[in-house]
Structures are given as structure tokens and as C-alpha cells.
Amino acid sequence: MYTSQPEISDLLDRNFPLLPASVKALISQSASIITAQKGETITRQGQLLRNAILVAEGHMKVYREGPEGEIFMYYLEAGHACAMTFVCAQGSEFSGVMITALEDSRVILLPLAVMDRLMRESHEWNQFVVTTYRARFDNLLQAFDGVVFKKLDQRLLDYLHNQSARINSRTLQITHQQIADDLHSTREAISRLLKSMEQQGLLAINRNSLLLKTGIARAD
């Protein structure tokens, strides 16, 4: 579903406040917005990209699919841009990632021609692009460090804490398989660790959700 230019301008003002008015005006005139329902994949591996993605509302997951399952890369929230789409769109290349909405989301699609113009004319836009690359690179480093240097139980605790802090709630609507995919593990290993944490009184396991106890997450 596409959205009007005034709505795009409003979303940019609310979620990308550091972009100058001239940049937001050009994006509002040229970009479009799509609404992605929870669970909907908006970008697939092998898809030719002609637009960069800016998240206006919601929460999205960027990952790769391999023969042994998903390889999690990073999350995108309102005010974030996907660095991978910047790279692929600028080179008219095929996407190497999947982007799926974890909740109902709205995404700004920025055409290649507009990106090229902004790169030539706006220092602030170039700073935004560099900041985006840096943030997503840091996300990838954190994921890499977790896999290489941390034991799975500590990675799981960190993951649960971060997910809880993001939504400011102790109740996480998430399956064991989703956690396993994000942590590059197996559902069986995650289930065993969660059961152990439940026995320690750290959390309660419900159907497709977890209720975290004091010591992992802040209170509602």
C-alpha cells in the first residue's frame, strides 16, 4: 500500500530529525512507502534492488538464508536505514539478504536516481550514509564476537535482555526456533538452556512466548 507525500514528510520529520529540510523535501517528492505486515518479506536474496530502504515505523530483521538455515545479521527499527540496500541499489546489484517484518512496519523506498543526487549535493546525506554503514558494521561485529567469543548461555542471556529492553517488557512473543536462528544455534540447544533458566527461576516458558523475571530485564 502506497502513502501520500505529506505522510512521507511527517514520517521523515519524526524518525529522521537530523536530515536537513532540503533532503527530506527531495525524499518526500520522489520516494514511496510500502506497508509490510508482520511476517512479510519485502526483500529476498537474488532480487534486483533499485531502491534503498529507510524504516519509518516498525521492526525488521535482516538475514541471509543458507543450506543450514538462517544467518542473522541485524535488526532495523524506525529511524534506521539498511546499509546493504544502499550498496546494492547504488550498483544496481542483486540483494544478498532477506528483509522480513517482525511486526507491522512502514518502509520508505528511495530510488537510485534520488540517492545519486543526494550523494552529489548533500554533505548531511553523506554523513547519514556513513553513519548507517558504521552502525550496521558494528551490529555485524557484535554478532560475530558473540558467536566466536561467548558461550551460548551468555549469548542467550544477552539476547533476552536486549529483546526485553527494546520493547520495554518482560514478555517476549518469540519461539525457540526464532531465538535459535538469531543466535546461529539449534532449537534443541536453545530449548535446553531455556528450560535450565526456568528451573533457576530466571524465566517462565509459555507457548510461543517467554516471561522474564527480575535480574534479566527491567520491569514493565
PDB file of C-alpha atoms in Angstrom:
ATOM      1  CA  MET A   1       0.000   0.000   0.000  1.00  0.00           C
ATOM      2  CA  TYR A   2       1.449   3.343  -1.022  1.00  0.00           C
ATOM      3  CA  THR A   3       1.313   6.554   1.008  1.00  0.00           C
ATOM      4  CA  SER A   4       0.942  10.233   0.160  1.00  0.00           C
ATOM      5  CA  GLN A   5       3.804  12.740   0.095  1.00  0.00           C
ATOM      6  CA  PRO A   6       2.606  14.684   3.202  1.00  0.00           C
ATOM      7  CA  GLU A   7       2.688  11.442   5.197  1.00  0.00           C
ATOM      8  CA  ILE A   8       6.219  10.711   3.992  1.00  0.00           C
ATOM      9  CA  SER A   9       7.293  14.185   5.101  1.00  0.00           C
ATOM     10  CA  ASP A  10       5.729  13.675   8.520  1.00  0.00           C
ATOM     11  CA  LEU A  11       7.403  10.288   8.967  1.00  0.00           C
ATOM     12  CA  LEU A  12      10.779  11.747   8.000  1.00  0.00           C
ATOM     13  CA  ASP A  13      10.354  14.617  10.469  1.00  0.00           C
ATOM     14  CA  ARG A  14       9.530  12.198  13.285  1.00  0.00           C
ATOM     15  CA  ASN A  15      12.084   9.481  12.602  1.00  0.00           C
ATOM     16  CA  PHE A  16      14.955  11.138  10.739  1.00  0.00           C
ATOM     17  CA  PRO A  17      15.179  14.525  12.506  1.00  0.00           C
ATOM     18  CA  LEU A  18      18.874  15.087  11.742  1.00  0.00           C
ATOM     19  CA  LEU A  19      18.345  15.149   7.984  1.00  0.00           C
ATOM     20  CA  PRO A  20      18.098  18.754   6.710  1.00  0.00           C
ATOM     21  CA  ALA A  21      14.812  20.091   5.369  1.00  0.00           C
ATOM     22  CA  SER A  22      16.111  20.139   1.779  1.00  0.00           C
ATOM     23  CA  VAL A  23      16.956  16.430   1.912  1.00  0.00           C
ATOM     24  CA  LYS A  24      13.629  15.488   3.465  1.00  0.00           C
ATOM     25  CA  ALA A  25      11.802  17.582   0.874  1.00  0.00           C
ATOM     26  CA  LEU A  26      13.503  15.792  -2.017  1.00  0.00           C
ATOM     27  CA  ILE A  27      12.842  12.373  -0.491  1.00  0.00           C
ATOM     28  CA  SER A  28       9.184  13.283   0.115  1.00  0.00           C
ATOM     29  CA  GLN A  29       8.750  14.303  -3.519  1.00  0.00           C
ATOM     30  CA  SER A  30      10.410  11.221  -5.004  1.00  0.00           C
ATOM     31  CA  ALA A  31      10.106   8.293  -2.608  1.00  0.00           C
ATOM     32  CA  SER A  32       7.233   5.942  -1.867  1.00  0.00           C
ATOM     33  CA  ILE A  33       6.169   3.985   1.184  1.00  0.00           C
ATOM     34  CA  ILE A  34       5.061   0.405   1.450  1.00  0.00           C
ATOM     35  CA  THR A  35       3.331  -1.201   4.416  1.00  0.00           C
ATOM     36  CA  ALA A  36       4.691  -4.610   5.379  1.00  0.00           C
ATOM     37  CA  GLN A  37       2.549  -6.881   7.511  1.00  0.00           C
ATOM     38  CA  LYS A  38       4.113  -8.915  10.319  1.00  0.00           C
ATOM     39  CA  GLY A  39       5.946 -11.874   8.792  1.00  0.00           C
ATOM     40  CA  GLU A  40       6.057 -10.354   5.301  1.00  0.00           C
ATOM     41  CA  THR A  41       9.384 -10.458   3.433  1.00  0.00           C
ATOM     42  CA  ILE A  42       9.995  -7.275   1.438  1.00  0.00           C
ATOM     43  CA  THR A  43      13.453  -8.108   0.059  1.00  0.00           C
ATOM     44  CA  ARG A  44      14.746 -11.525  -0.986  1.00  0.00           C
ATOM     45  CA  GLN A  45      18.152 -12.871  -1.892  1.00  0.00           C
ATOM     46  CA  GLY A  46      18.741 -12.644  -5.626  1.00  0.00           C
ATOM     47  CA  GLN A  47      16.278  -9.765  -6.064  1.00  0.00           C
ATOM     48  CA  LEU A  48      17.489  -6.829  -8.156  1.00  0.00           C
ATOM     49  CA  LEU A  49      17.411  -3.736  -5.936  1.00  0.00           C
ATOM     50  CA  ARG A  50      16.645  -0.311  -7.343  1.00  0.00           C
ATOM     51  CA  ASN A  51      15.663   1.377  -4.060  1.00  0.00           C
ATOM     52  CA  ALA A  52      17.314   1.955  -0.705  1.00  0.00           C
ATOM     53  CA  ILE A  53      15.271   1.157   2.388  1.00  0.00           C
ATOM     54  CA  LEU A  54      14.585   3.521   5.276  1.00  0.00           C
ATOM     55  CA  VAL A  55      12.395   2.221   8.101  1.00  0.00           C
ATOM     56  CA  ALA A  56       9.679   4.700   9.038  1.00  0.00           C
ATOM     57  CA  GLU A  57       7.775   2.524  11.506  1.00  0.00           C
ATOM     58  CA  GLY A  58       8.075  -0.958  12.953  1.00  0.00           C
ATOM     59  CA  HIS A  59      10.790  -3.552  13.398  1.00  0.00           C
ATOM     60  CA  MET A  60      12.519  -5.607  10.714  1.00  0.00           C
ATOM     61  CA  LYS A  61      15.091  -8.372  10.547  1.00  0.00           C
ATOM     62  CA  VAL A  62      17.948  -8.571   8.039  1.00  0.00           C
ATOM     63  CA  TYR A  63      19.408 -12.024   7.470  1.00  0.00           C
ATOM     64  CA  ARG A  64      20.731 -14.494   4.924  1.00  0.00           C
ATOM     65  CA  GLU A  65      19.349 -17.893   4.063  1.00  0.00           C
ATOM     66  CA  GLY A  66      21.777 -20.768   3.659  1.00  0.00           C
ATOM     67  CA  PRO A  67      21.560 -24.541   3.277  1.00  0.00           C
ATOM     68  CA  GLU A  68      21.567 -24.967   7.066  1.00  0.00           C
ATOM     69  CA  GLY A  69      19.060 -22.232   7.844  1.00  0.00           C
ATOM     70  CA  GLU A  70      19.070 -18.513   8.599  1.00  0.00           C
ATOM     71  CA  ILE A  71      22.157 -16.428   9.324  1.00  0.00           C
ATOM     72  CA  PHE A  72      21.068 -13.401  11.361  1.00  0.00           C
ATOM     73  CA  MET A  73      22.740 -10.076  10.531  1.00  0.00           C
ATOM     74  CA  TYR A  74      20.967  -7.186  12.272  1.00  0.00           C
ATOM     75  CA  TYR A  75      17.652  -5.586  13.164  1.00  0.00           C
ATOM     76  CA  LEU A  76      16.187  -2.390  11.728  1.00  0.00           C
ATOM     77  CA  GLU A  77      13.847  -0.078  13.625  1.00  0.00           C
ATOM     78  CA  ALA A  78      12.200   3.276  12.938  1.00  0.00           C
ATOM     79  CA  GLY A  79      14.897   5.800  12.052  1.00  0.00           C
ATOM     80  CA  HIS A  80      17.270   3.129  10.702  1.00  0.00           C
ATOM     81  CA  ALA A  81      18.365   2.542   7.120  1.00  0.00           C
ATOM     82  CA  CYS A  82      19.582  -0.710   5.592  1.00  0.00           C
ATOM     83  CA  ALA A  83      23.216  -0.361   4.535  1.00  0.00           C
ATOM     84  CA  MET A  84      23.004  -3.458   2.358  1.00  0.00           C
ATOM     85  CA  THR A  85      20.300  -1.870   0.205  1.00  0.00           C
ATOM     86  CA  PHE A  86      22.399   1.300  -0.145  1.00  0.00           C
ATOM     87  CA  VAL A  87      25.239  -0.747  -1.588  1.00  0.00           C
ATOM     88  CA  CYS A  88      23.110  -2.932  -3.851  1.00  0.00           C
ATOM     89  CA  ALA A  89      20.853  -0.159  -5.118  1.00  0.00           C
ATOM     90  CA  GLN A  90      23.766   2.126  -5.991  1.00  0.00           C
ATOM     91  CA  GLY A  91      25.344  -0.628  -8.052  1.00  0.00           C
ATOM     92  CA  SER A  92      22.041  -1.984  -9.402  1.00  0.00           C
ATOM     93  CA  GLU A  93      23.064  -5.302  -7.868  1.00  0.00           C
ATOM     94  CA  PHE A  94      21.152  -8.317  -6.662  1.00  0.00           C
ATOM     95  CA  SER A  95      20.327  -8.475  -2.979  1.00  0.00           C
ATOM     96  CA  GLY A  96      22.380 -10.789  -0.819  1.00  0.00           C
ATOM     97  CA  VAL A  97      19.986 -10.530   2.130  1.00  0.00           C
ATOM     98  CA  MET A  98      16.415 -11.113   3.203  1.00  0.00           C
ATOM     99  CA  ILE A  99      14.437  -8.404   4.998  1.00  0.00           C
ATOM    100  CA  THR A 100      11.342  -9.503   6.904  1.00  0.00           C
ATOM    101  CA  ALA A 101       8.945  -7.507   9.084  1.00  0.00           C
ATOM    102  CA  LEU A 102       8.793  -8.728  12.691  1.00  0.00           C
ATOM    103  CA  GLU A 103       5.767  -6.502  13.265  1.00  0.00           C
ATOM    104  CA  ASP A 104       3.578  -4.338  11.055  1.00  0.00           C
ATOM    105  CA  SER A 105       6.015  -1.847   9.539  1.00  0.00           C
ATOM    106  CA  ARG A 106       6.241   1.014   7.052  1.00  0.00           C
ATOM    107  CA  VAL A 107       9.252   1.380   4.801  1.00  0.00           C
ATOM    108  CA  ILE A 108      10.388   4.307   2.669  1.00  0.00           C
ATOM    109  CA  LEU A 109      11.696   3.257  -0.755  1.00  0.00           C
ATOM    110  CA  LEU A 110      14.308   5.703  -2.009  1.00  0.00           C
ATOM    111  CA  PRO A 111      15.002   5.437  -5.779  1.00  0.00           C
ATOM    112  CA  LEU A 112      18.554   5.148  -7.095  1.00  0.00           C
ATOM    113  CA  ALA A 113      18.374   8.438  -9.008  1.00  0.00           C
ATOM    114  CA  VAL A 114      17.460  10.327  -5.835  1.00  0.00           C
ATOM    115  CA  MET A 115      20.266   8.653  -3.888  1.00  0.00           C
ATOM    116  CA  ASP A 116      22.779   9.642  -6.561  1.00  0.00           C
ATOM    117  CA  ARG A 117      21.594  13.247  -6.452  1.00  0.00           C
ATOM    118  CA  LEU A 118      21.760  13.363  -2.654  1.00  0.00           C
ATOM    119  CA  MET A 119      25.281  11.916  -2.687  1.00  0.00           C
ATOM    120  CA  ARG A 120      26.381  14.701  -5.043  1.00  0.00           C
ATOM    121  CA  GLU A 121      24.549  17.591  -3.399  1.00  0.00           C
ATOM    122  CA  SER A 122      24.217  16.947   0.334  1.00  0.00           C
ATOM    123  CA  HIS A 123      27.034  16.670   2.848  1.00  0.00           C
ATOM    124  CA  GLU A 124      24.485  15.830   5.549  1.00  0.00           C
ATOM    125  CA  TRP A 125      23.151  12.924   3.491  1.00  0.00           C
ATOM    126  CA  ASN A 126      26.682  11.586   3.004  1.00  0.00           C
ATOM    127  CA  GLN A 127      27.196  11.759   6.756  1.00  0.00           C
ATOM    128  CA  PHE A 128      23.947   9.870   7.276  1.00  0.00           C
ATOM    129  CA  VAL A 129      25.068   7.142   4.857  1.00  0.00           C
ATOM    130  CA  VAL A 130      28.458   6.797   6.567  1.00  0.00           C
ATOM    131  CA  THR A 131      26.788   6.665   9.987  1.00  0.00           C
ATOM    132  CA  THR A 132      24.449   3.975   8.684  1.00  0.00           C
ATOM    133  CA  TYR A 133      27.350   1.895   7.362  1.00  0.00           C
ATOM    134  CA  ARG A 134      29.156   2.253  10.686  1.00  0.00           C
ATOM    135  CA  ALA A 135      26.110   1.272  12.762  1.00  0.00           C
ATOM    136  CA  ARG A 136      25.346  -1.803  10.685  1.00  0.00           C
ATOM    137  CA  PHE A 137      29.032  -2.811  10.661  1.00  0.00           C
ATOM    138  CA  ASP A 138      29.064  -2.555  14.455  1.00  0.00           C
ATOM    139  CA  ASN A 139      25.961  -4.776  14.536  1.00  0.00           C
ATOM    140  CA  LEU A 140      27.768  -7.392  12.462  1.00  0.00           C
ATOM    141  CA  LEU A 141      30.862  -7.206  14.693  1.00  0.00           C
ATOM    142  CA  GLN A 142      28.713  -7.761  17.778  1.00  0.00           C
ATOM    143  CA  ALA A 143      27.087 -10.793  16.193  1.00  0.00           C
ATOM    144  CA  PHE A 144      30.488 -12.147  15.152  1.00  0.00           C
ATOM    145  CA  ASP A 145      32.017 -11.564  18.596  1.00  0.00           C
ATOM    146  CA  GLY A 146      29.071 -13.310  20.220  1.00  0.00           C
ATOM    147  CA  VAL A 147      29.482 -16.407  18.082  1.00  0.00           C
ATOM    148  CA  VAL A 148      33.271 -16.571  18.427  1.00  0.00           C
ATOM    149  CA  PHE A 149      33.986 -15.402  21.973  1.00  0.00           C
ATOM    150  CA  LYS A 150      30.889 -16.011  24.124  1.00  0.00           C
ATOM    151  CA  LYS A 151      29.371 -19.252  25.324  1.00  0.00           C
ATOM    152  CA  LEU A 152      25.835 -19.922  24.163  1.00  0.00           C
ATOM    153  CA  ASP A 153      24.299 -19.452  27.627  1.00  0.00           C
ATOM    154  CA  GLN A 154      25.767 -15.951  27.935  1.00  0.00           C
ATOM    155  CA  ARG A 155      24.756 -15.073  24.389  1.00  0.00           C
ATOM    156  CA  LEU A 156      21.224 -16.217  25.187  1.00  0.00           C
ATOM    157  CA  LEU A 157      21.061 -14.081  28.347  1.00  0.00           C
ATOM    158  CA  ASP A 158      22.344 -11.058  26.437  1.00  0.00           C
ATOM    159  CA  TYR A 159      19.839 -11.699  23.659  1.00  0.00           C
ATOM    160  CA  LEU A 160      16.871 -11.942  26.037  1.00  0.00           C
ATOM    161  CA  HIS A 161      17.947  -8.796  27.860  1.00  0.00           C
ATOM    162  CA  ASN A 162      18.319  -6.822  24.628  1.00  0.00           C
ATOM    163  CA  GLN A 163      14.971  -8.006  23.267  1.00  0.00           C
ATOM    164  CA  SER A 164      13.229  -7.130  26.528  1.00  0.00           C
ATOM    165  CA  ALA A 165      14.872  -3.696  26.714  1.00  0.00           C
ATOM    166  CA  ARG A 166      13.915  -2.931  23.113  1.00  0.00           C
ATOM    167  CA  ILE A 167      10.183  -3.368  23.761  1.00  0.00           C
ATOM    168  CA  ASN A 168      10.345  -2.398  27.465  1.00  0.00           C
ATOM    169  CA  SER A 169       8.512  -5.549  28.509  1.00  0.00           C
ATOM    170  CA  ARG A 170       9.341  -8.806  30.246  1.00  0.00           C
ATOM    171  CA  THR A 171       7.025 -10.741  27.957  1.00  0.00           C
ATOM    172  CA  LEU A 172       8.665 -11.777  24.682  1.00  0.00           C
ATOM    173  CA  GLN A 173       6.435 -13.135  21.920  1.00  0.00           C
ATOM    174  CA  ILE A 174       9.057 -15.353  20.371  1.00  0.00           C
ATOM    175  CA  THR A 175       9.613 -19.025  19.595  1.00  0.00           C
ATOM    176  CA  HIS A 176      12.604 -21.181  20.436  1.00  0.00           C
ATOM    177  CA  GLN A 177      13.292 -21.555  16.707  1.00  0.00           C
ATOM    178  CA  GLN A 178      13.393 -17.790  16.199  1.00  0.00           C
ATOM    179  CA  ILE A 179      15.926 -17.442  19.009  1.00  0.00           C
ATOM    180  CA  ALA A 180      17.993 -20.289  17.578  1.00  0.00           C
ATOM    181  CA  ASP A 181      18.035 -18.646  14.144  1.00  0.00           C
ATOM    182  CA  ASP A 182      19.170 -15.319  15.604  1.00  0.00           C
ATOM    183  CA  LEU A 183      21.914 -16.928  17.695  1.00  0.00           C
ATOM    184  CA  HIS A 184      23.111 -19.314  14.962  1.00  0.00           C
ATOM    185  CA  SER A 185      22.260 -22.312  17.102  1.00  0.00           C
ATOM    186  CA  THR A 186      19.749 -25.170  17.104  1.00  0.00           C
ATOM    187  CA  ARG A 187      16.253 -25.200  18.547  1.00  0.00           C
ATOM    188  CA  GLU A 188      17.149 -28.177  20.741  1.00  0.00           C
ATOM    189  CA  ALA A 189      20.131 -26.374  22.303  1.00  0.00           C
ATOM    190  CA  ILE A 190      18.090 -23.234  22.945  1.00  0.00           C
ATOM    191  CA  SER A 191      15.224 -25.217  24.443  1.00  0.00           C
ATOM    192  CA  ARG A 192      17.607 -26.980  26.851  1.00  0.00           C
ATOM    193  CA  LEU A 193      19.115 -23.682  28.012  1.00  0.00           C
ATOM    194  CA  LEU A 194      15.709 -22.025  28.415  1.00  0.00           C
ATOM    195  CA  LYS A 195      14.496 -24.986  30.473  1.00  0.00           C
ATOM    196  CA  SER A 196      17.558 -24.679  32.692  1.00  0.00           C
ATOM    197  CA  MET A 197      16.911 -20.940  33.137  1.00  0.00           C
ATOM    198  CA  GLU A 198      13.300 -21.688  34.020  1.00  0.00           C
ATOM    199  CA  GLN A 199      14.452 -24.137  36.696  1.00  0.00           C
ATOM    200  CA  GLN A 200      16.734 -21.409  38.073  1.00  0.00           C
ATOM    201  CA  GLY A 201      13.744 -19.066  38.321  1.00  0.00           C
ATOM    202  CA  LEU A 202      15.011 -16.663  35.663  1.00  0.00           C
ATOM    203  CA  LEU A 203      12.036 -17.015  33.328  1.00  0.00           C
ATOM    204  CA  ALA A 204       8.783 -18.845  32.618  1.00  0.00           C
ATOM    205  CA  ILE A 205       8.230 -20.681  29.348  1.00  0.00           C
ATOM    206  CA  ASN A 206       4.805 -20.284  27.736  1.00  0.00           C
ATOM    207  CA  ARG A 207       3.516 -21.253  24.315  1.00  0.00           C
ATOM    208  CA  ASN A 208       5.363 -19.061  21.761  1.00  0.00           C
ATOM    209  CA  SER A 209       6.393 -16.611  24.493  1.00  0.00           C
ATOM    210  CA  LEU A 210       8.735 -16.157  27.432  1.00  0.00           C
ATOM    211  CA  LEU A 211       8.129 -14.268  30.672  1.00  0.00           C
ATOM    212  CA  LEU A 212      11.403 -12.921  32.035  1.00  0.00           C
ATOM    213  CA  LYS A 213      11.986 -12.488  35.768  1.00  0.00           C
ATOM    214  CA  THR A 214      13.869  -9.813  37.716  1.00  0.00           C
ATOM    215  CA  GLY A 215      17.581  -9.883  37.006  1.00  0.00           C
ATOM    216  CA  ILE A 216      17.288 -10.222  33.242  1.00  0.00           C
ATOM    217  CA  ALA A 217      15.045  -7.335  32.247  1.00  0.00           C
ATOM    218  CA  ARG A 218      13.665  -4.173  33.717  1.00  0.00           C
ATOM    219  CA  ALA A 219      10.100  -4.185  34.956  1.00  0.00           C
ATOM    220  CA  ASP A 220       7.100  -3.205  32.803  1.00  0.00           C
TER     221      ASP A 220
END
